[in-house]
Coordinates of C-alpha atoms in Angstrom, one line a residue:
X845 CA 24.0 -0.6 18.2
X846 CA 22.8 1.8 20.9
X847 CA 20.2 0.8 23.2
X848 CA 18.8 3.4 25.9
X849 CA 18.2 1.4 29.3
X850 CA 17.6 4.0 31.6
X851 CA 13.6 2.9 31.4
X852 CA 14.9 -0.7 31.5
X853 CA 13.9 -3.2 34.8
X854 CA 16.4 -2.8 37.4
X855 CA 16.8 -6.7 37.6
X856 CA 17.5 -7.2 34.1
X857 CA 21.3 -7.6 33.3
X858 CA 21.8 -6.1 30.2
X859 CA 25.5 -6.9 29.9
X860 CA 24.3 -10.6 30.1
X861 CA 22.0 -10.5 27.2
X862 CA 23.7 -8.6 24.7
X863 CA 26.7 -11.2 25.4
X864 CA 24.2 -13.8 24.5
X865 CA 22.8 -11.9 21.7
X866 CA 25.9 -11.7 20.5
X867 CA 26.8 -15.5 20.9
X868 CA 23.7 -16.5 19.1
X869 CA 24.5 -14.4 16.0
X870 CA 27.9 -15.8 15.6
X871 CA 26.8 -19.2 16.0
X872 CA 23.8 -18.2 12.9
X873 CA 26.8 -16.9 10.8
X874 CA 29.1 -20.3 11.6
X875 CA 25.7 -22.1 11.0
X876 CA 24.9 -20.7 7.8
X877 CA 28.3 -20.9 6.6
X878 CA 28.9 -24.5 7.1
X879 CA 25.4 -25.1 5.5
X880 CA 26.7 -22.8 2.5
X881 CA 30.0 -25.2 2.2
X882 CA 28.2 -28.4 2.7
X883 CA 26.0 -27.4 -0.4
X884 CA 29.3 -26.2 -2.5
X885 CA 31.0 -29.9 -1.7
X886 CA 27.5 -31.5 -2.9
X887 CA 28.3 -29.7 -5.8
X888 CA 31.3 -30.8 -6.7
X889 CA 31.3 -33.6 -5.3
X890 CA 28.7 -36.2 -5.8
X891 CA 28.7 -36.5 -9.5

């Protein structure tokens, strides 16, 4: 994704916050998976 920060605040690390961005997304994707597979071994599981 391309973000133009030449308006941006000159304070503001942008490096930083896409890092964290990113951080948070892969912790939803792990998240939802494991929900996902905890629901597929209910499934099978408790009979």
């Amino acid at each position: 994704m391309s973000v133009d920060f030449s308006n941006g605040h000159s304070a503001m690390d942008y490096a930083e916050h896409q890092k964290t961005y990113a951080g948070f997304v892969r912790f939803a994707k792990i998240a939802v998976l494991i929900g996902a597979l905890v629901l597929v071994g209910m499934k099978f599981f408790l009979v």
